[in-house]
Short mmCIF file of C-alpha atoms in Angstrom, two decimals:
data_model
loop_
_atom_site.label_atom_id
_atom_site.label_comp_id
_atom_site.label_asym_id
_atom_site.label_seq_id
_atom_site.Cartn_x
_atom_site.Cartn_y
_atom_site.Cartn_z
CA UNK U 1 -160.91 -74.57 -159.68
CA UNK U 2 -163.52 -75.25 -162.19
CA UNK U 3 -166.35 -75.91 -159.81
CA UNK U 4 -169.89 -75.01 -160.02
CA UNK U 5 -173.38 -75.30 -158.36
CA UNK U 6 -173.20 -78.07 -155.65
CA UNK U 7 -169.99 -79.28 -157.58
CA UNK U 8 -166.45 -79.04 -155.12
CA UNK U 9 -163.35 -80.44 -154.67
CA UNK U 10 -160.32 -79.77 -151.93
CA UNK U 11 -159.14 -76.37 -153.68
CA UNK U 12 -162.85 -74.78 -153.00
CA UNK U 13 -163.79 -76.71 -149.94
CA UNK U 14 -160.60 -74.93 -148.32
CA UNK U 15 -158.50 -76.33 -144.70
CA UNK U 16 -161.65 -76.51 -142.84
CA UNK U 17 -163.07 -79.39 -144.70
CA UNK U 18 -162.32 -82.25 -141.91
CA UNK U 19 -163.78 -84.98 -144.74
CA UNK U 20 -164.53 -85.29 -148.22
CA UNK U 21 -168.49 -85.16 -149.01
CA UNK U 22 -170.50 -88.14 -147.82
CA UNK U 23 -169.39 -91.11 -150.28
CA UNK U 24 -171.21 -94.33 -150.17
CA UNK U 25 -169.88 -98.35 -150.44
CA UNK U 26 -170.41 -100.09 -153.42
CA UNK U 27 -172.42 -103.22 -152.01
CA UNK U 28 -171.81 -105.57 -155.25
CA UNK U 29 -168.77 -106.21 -157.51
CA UNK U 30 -168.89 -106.58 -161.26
CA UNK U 31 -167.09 -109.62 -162.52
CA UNK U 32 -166.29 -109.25 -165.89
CA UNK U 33 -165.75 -113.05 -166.79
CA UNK U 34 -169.57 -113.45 -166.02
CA UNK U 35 -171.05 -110.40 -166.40
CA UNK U 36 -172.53 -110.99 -163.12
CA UNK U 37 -172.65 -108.15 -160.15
CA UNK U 38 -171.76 -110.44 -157.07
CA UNK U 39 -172.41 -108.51 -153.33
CA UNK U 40 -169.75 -107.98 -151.13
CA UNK U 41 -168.36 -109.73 -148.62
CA UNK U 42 -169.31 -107.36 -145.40
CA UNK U 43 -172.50 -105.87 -147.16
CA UNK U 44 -176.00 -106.57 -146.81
CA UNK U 45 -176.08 -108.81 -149.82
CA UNK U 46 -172.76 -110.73 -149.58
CA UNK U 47 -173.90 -114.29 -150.97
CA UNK U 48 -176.41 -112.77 -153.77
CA UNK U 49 -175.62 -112.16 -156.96
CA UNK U 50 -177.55 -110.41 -160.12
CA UNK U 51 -176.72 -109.95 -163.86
CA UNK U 52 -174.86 -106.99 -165.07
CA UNK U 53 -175.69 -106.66 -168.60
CA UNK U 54 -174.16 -103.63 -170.96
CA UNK U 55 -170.33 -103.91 -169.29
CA UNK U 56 -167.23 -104.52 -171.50
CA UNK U 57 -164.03 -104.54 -170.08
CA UNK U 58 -160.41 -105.07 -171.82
CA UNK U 59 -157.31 -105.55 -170.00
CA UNK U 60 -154.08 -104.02 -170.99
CA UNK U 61 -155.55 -102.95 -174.27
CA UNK U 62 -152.44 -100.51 -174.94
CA UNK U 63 -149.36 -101.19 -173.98
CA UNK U 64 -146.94 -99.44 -171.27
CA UNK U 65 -145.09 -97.24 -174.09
CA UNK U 66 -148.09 -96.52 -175.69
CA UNK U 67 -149.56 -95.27 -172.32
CA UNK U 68 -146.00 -92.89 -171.64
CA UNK U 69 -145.85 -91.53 -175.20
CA UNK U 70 -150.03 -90.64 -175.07
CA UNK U 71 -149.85 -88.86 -171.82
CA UNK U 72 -147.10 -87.14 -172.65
CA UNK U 73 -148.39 -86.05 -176.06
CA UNK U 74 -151.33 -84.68 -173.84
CA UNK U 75 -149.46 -82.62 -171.45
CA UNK U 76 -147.91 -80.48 -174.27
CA UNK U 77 -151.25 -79.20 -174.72
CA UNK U 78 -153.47 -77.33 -171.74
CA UNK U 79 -155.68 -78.70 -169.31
CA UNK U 80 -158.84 -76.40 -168.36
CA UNK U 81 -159.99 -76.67 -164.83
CA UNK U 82 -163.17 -78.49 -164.45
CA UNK U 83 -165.98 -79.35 -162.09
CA UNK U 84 -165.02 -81.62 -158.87
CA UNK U 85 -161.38 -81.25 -158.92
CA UNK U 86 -160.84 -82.83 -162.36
CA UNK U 87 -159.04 -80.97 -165.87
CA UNK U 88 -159.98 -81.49 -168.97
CA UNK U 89 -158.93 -81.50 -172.40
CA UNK U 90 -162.46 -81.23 -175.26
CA UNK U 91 -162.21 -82.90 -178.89
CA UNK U 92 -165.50 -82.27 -180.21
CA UNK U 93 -168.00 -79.45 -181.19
CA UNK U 94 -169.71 -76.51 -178.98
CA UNK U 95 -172.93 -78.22 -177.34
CA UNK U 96 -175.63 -76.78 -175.54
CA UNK U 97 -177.48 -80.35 -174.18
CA UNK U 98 -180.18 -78.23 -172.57
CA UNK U 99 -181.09 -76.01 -175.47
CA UNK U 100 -180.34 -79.11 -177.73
CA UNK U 101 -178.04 -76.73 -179.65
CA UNK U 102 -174.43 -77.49 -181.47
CA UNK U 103 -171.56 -75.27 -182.94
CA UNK U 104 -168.82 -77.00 -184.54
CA UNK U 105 -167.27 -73.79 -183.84
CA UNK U 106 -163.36 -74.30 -183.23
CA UNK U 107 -163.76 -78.09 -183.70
CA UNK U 108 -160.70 -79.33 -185.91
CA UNK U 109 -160.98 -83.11 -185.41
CA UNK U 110 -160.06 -85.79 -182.74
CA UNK U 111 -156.00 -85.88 -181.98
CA UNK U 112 -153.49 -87.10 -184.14
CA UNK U 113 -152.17 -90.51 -181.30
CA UNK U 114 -156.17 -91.27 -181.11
CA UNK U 115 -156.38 -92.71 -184.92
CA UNK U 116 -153.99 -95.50 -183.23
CA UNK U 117 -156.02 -96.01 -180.41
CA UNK U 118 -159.28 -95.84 -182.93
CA UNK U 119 -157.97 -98.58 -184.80
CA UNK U 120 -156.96 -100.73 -182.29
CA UNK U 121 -161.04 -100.85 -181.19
CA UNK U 122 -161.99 -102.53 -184.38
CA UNK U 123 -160.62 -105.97 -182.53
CA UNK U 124 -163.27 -105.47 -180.12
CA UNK U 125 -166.56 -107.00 -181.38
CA UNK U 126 -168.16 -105.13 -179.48
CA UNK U 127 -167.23 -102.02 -181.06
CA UNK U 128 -168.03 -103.08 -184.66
CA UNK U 129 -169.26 -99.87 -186.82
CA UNK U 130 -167.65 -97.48 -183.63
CA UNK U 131 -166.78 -94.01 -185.22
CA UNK U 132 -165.69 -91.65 -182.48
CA UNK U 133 -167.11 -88.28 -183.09
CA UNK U 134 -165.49 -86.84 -179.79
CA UNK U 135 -162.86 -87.21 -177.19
CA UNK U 136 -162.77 -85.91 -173.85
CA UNK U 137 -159.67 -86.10 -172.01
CA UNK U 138 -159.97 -85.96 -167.69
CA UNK U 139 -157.21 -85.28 -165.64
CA UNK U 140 -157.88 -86.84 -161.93
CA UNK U 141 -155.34 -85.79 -158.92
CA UNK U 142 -155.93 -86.91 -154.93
CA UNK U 143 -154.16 -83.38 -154.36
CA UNK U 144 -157.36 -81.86 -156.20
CA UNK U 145 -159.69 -84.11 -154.27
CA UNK U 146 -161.11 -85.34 -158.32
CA UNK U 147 -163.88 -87.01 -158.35
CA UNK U 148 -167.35 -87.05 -160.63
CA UNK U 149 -170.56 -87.35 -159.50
CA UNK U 150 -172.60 -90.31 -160.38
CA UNK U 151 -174.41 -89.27 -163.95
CA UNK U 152 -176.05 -90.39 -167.37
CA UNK U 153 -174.31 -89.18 -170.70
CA UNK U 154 -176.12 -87.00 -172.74
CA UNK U 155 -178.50 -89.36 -175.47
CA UNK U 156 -179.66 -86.41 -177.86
CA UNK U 157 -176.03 -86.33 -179.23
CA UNK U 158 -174.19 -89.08 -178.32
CA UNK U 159 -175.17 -92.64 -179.00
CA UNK U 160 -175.42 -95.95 -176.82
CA UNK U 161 -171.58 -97.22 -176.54
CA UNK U 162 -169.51 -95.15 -174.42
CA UNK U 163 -165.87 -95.74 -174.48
CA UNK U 164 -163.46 -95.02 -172.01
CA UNK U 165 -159.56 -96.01 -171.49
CA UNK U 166 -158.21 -95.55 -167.77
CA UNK U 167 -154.32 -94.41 -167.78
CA UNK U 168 -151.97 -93.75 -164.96
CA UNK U 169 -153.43 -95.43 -162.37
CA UNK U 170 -156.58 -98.00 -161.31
CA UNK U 171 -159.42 -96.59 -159.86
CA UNK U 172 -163.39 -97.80 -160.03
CA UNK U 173 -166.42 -97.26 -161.58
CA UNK U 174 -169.53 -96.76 -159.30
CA UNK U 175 -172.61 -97.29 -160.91
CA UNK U 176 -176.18 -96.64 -159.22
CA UNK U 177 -179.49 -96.69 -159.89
CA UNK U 178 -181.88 -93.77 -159.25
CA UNK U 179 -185.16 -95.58 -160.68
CA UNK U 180 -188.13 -96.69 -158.49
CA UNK U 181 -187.92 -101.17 -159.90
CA UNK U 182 -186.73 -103.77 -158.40
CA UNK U 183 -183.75 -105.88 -158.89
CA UNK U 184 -184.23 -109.59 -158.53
CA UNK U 185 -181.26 -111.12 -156.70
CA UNK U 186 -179.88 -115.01 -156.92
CA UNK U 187 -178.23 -116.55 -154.49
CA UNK U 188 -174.33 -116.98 -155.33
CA UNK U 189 -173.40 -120.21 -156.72
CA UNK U 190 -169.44 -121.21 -156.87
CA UNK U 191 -166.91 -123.88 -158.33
CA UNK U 192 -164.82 -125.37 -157.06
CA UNK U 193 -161.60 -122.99 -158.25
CA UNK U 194 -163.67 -120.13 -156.63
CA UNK U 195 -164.67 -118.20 -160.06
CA UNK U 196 -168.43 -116.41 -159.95
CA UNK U 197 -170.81 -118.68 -162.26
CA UNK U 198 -174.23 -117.93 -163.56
CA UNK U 199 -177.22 -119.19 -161.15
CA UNK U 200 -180.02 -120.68 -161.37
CA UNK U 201 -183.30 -120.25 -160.33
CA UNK U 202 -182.17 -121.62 -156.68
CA UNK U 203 -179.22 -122.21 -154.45
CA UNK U 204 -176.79 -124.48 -153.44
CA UNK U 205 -176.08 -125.91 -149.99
CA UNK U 206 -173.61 -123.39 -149.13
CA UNK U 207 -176.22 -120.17 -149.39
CA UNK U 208 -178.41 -122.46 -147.06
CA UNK U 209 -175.42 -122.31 -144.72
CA UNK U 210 -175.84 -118.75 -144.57
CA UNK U 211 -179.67 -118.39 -144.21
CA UNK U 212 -179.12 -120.83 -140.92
CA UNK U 213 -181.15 -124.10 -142.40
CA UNK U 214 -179.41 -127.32 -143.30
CA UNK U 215 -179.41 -130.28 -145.33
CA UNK U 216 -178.31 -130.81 -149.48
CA UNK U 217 -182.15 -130.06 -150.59
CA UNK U 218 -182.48 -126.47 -148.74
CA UNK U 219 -183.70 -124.29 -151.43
CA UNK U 220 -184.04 -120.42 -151.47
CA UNK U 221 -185.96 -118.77 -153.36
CA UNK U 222 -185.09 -115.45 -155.36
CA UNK U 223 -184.74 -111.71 -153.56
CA UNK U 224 -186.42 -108.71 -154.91
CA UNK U 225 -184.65 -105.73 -153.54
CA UNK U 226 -185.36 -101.70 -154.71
CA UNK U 227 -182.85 -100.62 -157.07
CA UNK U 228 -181.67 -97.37 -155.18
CA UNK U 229 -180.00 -99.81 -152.88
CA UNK U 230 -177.74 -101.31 -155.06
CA UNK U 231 -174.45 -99.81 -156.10
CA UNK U 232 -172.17 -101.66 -158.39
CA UNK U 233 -167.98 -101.46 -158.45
CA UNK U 234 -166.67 -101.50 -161.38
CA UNK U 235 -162.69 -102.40 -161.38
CA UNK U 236 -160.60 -100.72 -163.98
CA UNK U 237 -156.93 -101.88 -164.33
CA UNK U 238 -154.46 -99.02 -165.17
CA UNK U 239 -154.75 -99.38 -168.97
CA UNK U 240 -158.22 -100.99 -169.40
CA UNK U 241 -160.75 -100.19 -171.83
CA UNK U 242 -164.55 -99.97 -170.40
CA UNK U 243 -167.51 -99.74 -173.13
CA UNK U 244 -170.70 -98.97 -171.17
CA UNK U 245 -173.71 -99.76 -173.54
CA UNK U 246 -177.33 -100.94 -172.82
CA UNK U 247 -178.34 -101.22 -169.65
CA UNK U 248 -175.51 -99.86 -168.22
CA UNK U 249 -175.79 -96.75 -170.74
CA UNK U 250 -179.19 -95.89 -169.97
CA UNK U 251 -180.20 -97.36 -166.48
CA UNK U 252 -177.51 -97.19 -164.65
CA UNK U 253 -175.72 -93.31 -163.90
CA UNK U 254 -171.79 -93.83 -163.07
CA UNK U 255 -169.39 -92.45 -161.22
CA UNK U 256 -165.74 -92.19 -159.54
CA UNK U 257 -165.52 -91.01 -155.63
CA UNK U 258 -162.61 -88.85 -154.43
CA UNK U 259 -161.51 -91.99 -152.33
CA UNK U 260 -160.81 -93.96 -155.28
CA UNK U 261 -158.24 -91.79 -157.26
CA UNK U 262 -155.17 -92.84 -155.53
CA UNK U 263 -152.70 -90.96 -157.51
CA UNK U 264 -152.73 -89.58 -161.17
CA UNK U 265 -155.07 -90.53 -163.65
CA UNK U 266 -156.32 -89.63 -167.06
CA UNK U 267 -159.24 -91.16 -168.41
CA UNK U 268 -159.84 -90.61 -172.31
CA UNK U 269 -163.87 -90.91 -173.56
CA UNK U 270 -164.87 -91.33 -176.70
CA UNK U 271 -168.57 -90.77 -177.84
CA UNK U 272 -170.41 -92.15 -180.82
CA UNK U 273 -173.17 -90.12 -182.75
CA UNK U 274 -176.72 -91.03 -181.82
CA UNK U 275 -179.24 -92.45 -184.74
CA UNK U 276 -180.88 -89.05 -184.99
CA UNK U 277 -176.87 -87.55 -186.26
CA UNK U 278 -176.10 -90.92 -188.18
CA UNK U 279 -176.97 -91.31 -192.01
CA UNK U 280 -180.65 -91.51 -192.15
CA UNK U 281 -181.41 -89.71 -189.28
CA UNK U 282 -183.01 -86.40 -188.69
CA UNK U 283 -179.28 -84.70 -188.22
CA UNK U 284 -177.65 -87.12 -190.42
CA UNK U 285 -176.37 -84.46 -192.95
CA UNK U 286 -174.92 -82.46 -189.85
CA UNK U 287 -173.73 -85.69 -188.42
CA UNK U 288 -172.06 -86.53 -191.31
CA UNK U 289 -169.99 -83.48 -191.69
CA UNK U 290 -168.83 -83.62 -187.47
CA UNK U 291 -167.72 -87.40 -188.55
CA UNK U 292 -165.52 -85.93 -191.32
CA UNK U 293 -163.98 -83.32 -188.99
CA UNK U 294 -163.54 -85.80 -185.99
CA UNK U 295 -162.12 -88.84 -188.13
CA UNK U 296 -159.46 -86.26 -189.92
CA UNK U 297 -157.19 -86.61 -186.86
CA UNK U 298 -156.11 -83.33 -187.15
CA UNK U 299 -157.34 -81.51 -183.85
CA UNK U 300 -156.74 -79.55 -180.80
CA UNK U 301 -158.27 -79.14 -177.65
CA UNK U 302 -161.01 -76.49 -177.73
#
């Protein structure tokens, strides 16, 4: 396997392991029709409810053909073991994040069946101006035990939307908080047809219900609650496209857990250039040239 450092997966962990590595519940639930994070039902904060900024989620943004004939166009080329039980496939150029160092080295462009995919993100608003500089490709298997620990995305290189579309299979995005804030909590308002609407500053009868007082004018006021304590699912669809950006970029680290890759699945990032490698910027010229390489459509893994 491809493991490393505290990194492991079911390959290097061997018969003995009994259990996969301690993996914690996701207490709230991101609905994407509100942008809300709702709790869950049998945690802690089931009946409270917080906005989820920086979360864009597409349903069936490719269809099933397209999803056969990309995966299969994939597994005519190699997949490298990597870290946690996961392969990979790398469209991009030779970075060292640490030493804040870059090679375009063997870097020949994203793949040919991404300029499809590329142009189909122009219909999302949210991805106005979005020029892919690189693609990584991640192969997940239960056999493997794949997983991937919760993390930030480099920022020196790669700039605020992160864009990801889940093949194969569903799984979920955990994201978590590592910072020492608060997050101020609303009780969870409803309609009538059940969907998750915004609240206000107080509650409605029903959350009184659940804090044991009674009567139509019960009010309760806002919970402050630290921010390592909250984890957040993310549900993504088997052929979804996720765009992390914003808060949930740069505050919030995400992750999958072994327990949530069910069967096969390939997840395919793309990265934008940050300001300092776009036109103006202290790399721009650099930038520029990686743009022209990527956006040529003419590479192979590296």
């Amino acid at each position: 396997c491809g493991c490393k450092g505290i990194r492991s997966c079911l390959l290097c962990e061997g018969p003995a392991q009994a259990a996969p590595p301690p993996q914690g519940e996701d207490n709230f639930t991101y609905c994407p029709a509100t942008g809300l994070a709702k709790g869950n039902e049998h945690s802690e904060f089931a009946g409270w409810t917080f906005p989820f900024p920086g979360v864009f989620l597409m349903e069936e943004f490719i269809s099933k053909d397209e999803e056969s004939e990309i995966v299969e166009l994939m597994d005519q080329d190699d997949w490298k073991p990597s870290q946690s039980g996961r392969k990979k496939q790398d469209y991009g150029p030779k970075v060292n994040f640490k030493k804040q160092r870059l090679k375009a080295g063997s870097f020949t462009g994203l793949p040919s069946f991404s300029k499809k995919i590329v142009e189909q993100m122009k219909a999302c608003p949210v991805l106005d101006g979005f020029l892919p500089v690189e693609q990584c490709n991640l192969d997940y298997v239960p056999e493997r035990g794949s997983a991937i620990d919760p993390h930030f995305d480099d920022w020196w290189l790669w700039g605020e939307r992160l864009v990801s579309l889940n093949l194969l299979s569903k799984t979920v995005l955990s994201m978590s908080c590592d910072s020492e804030g608060s997050i101020q909590l609303f009780p969870t308002s409803s309609k009538e047809n059940g969907e998750l609407t915004p609240p206000g500053p107080f509650t409605q009868a029903s959350a009184c219900k659940n804090s044991g007082a009674e009567g139509a004018n019960c009010v309760v006021s806002p919970r402050l609650v630290p921010s390592k304590e909250v984890t957040v699912a993310i549900h993504l669809p088997q052929r979804s496209l996720v765009v992390l950006y914003g808060d949930a970029r740069y505050k919030w680290k995400h992750g999958i857990h072994r327990k949530h890759i069910a069967r096969r699945r390939v997840c395919v990032t793309f990265r934008e250039l940050s300001a300092q490698f776009s036109a103006g910027g202290r790399h721009g010229e650099l930038g520029k040239e990686l743009l022209e390489t990527a956006l040529s459509f003419r590479g192979r893994p590296v």
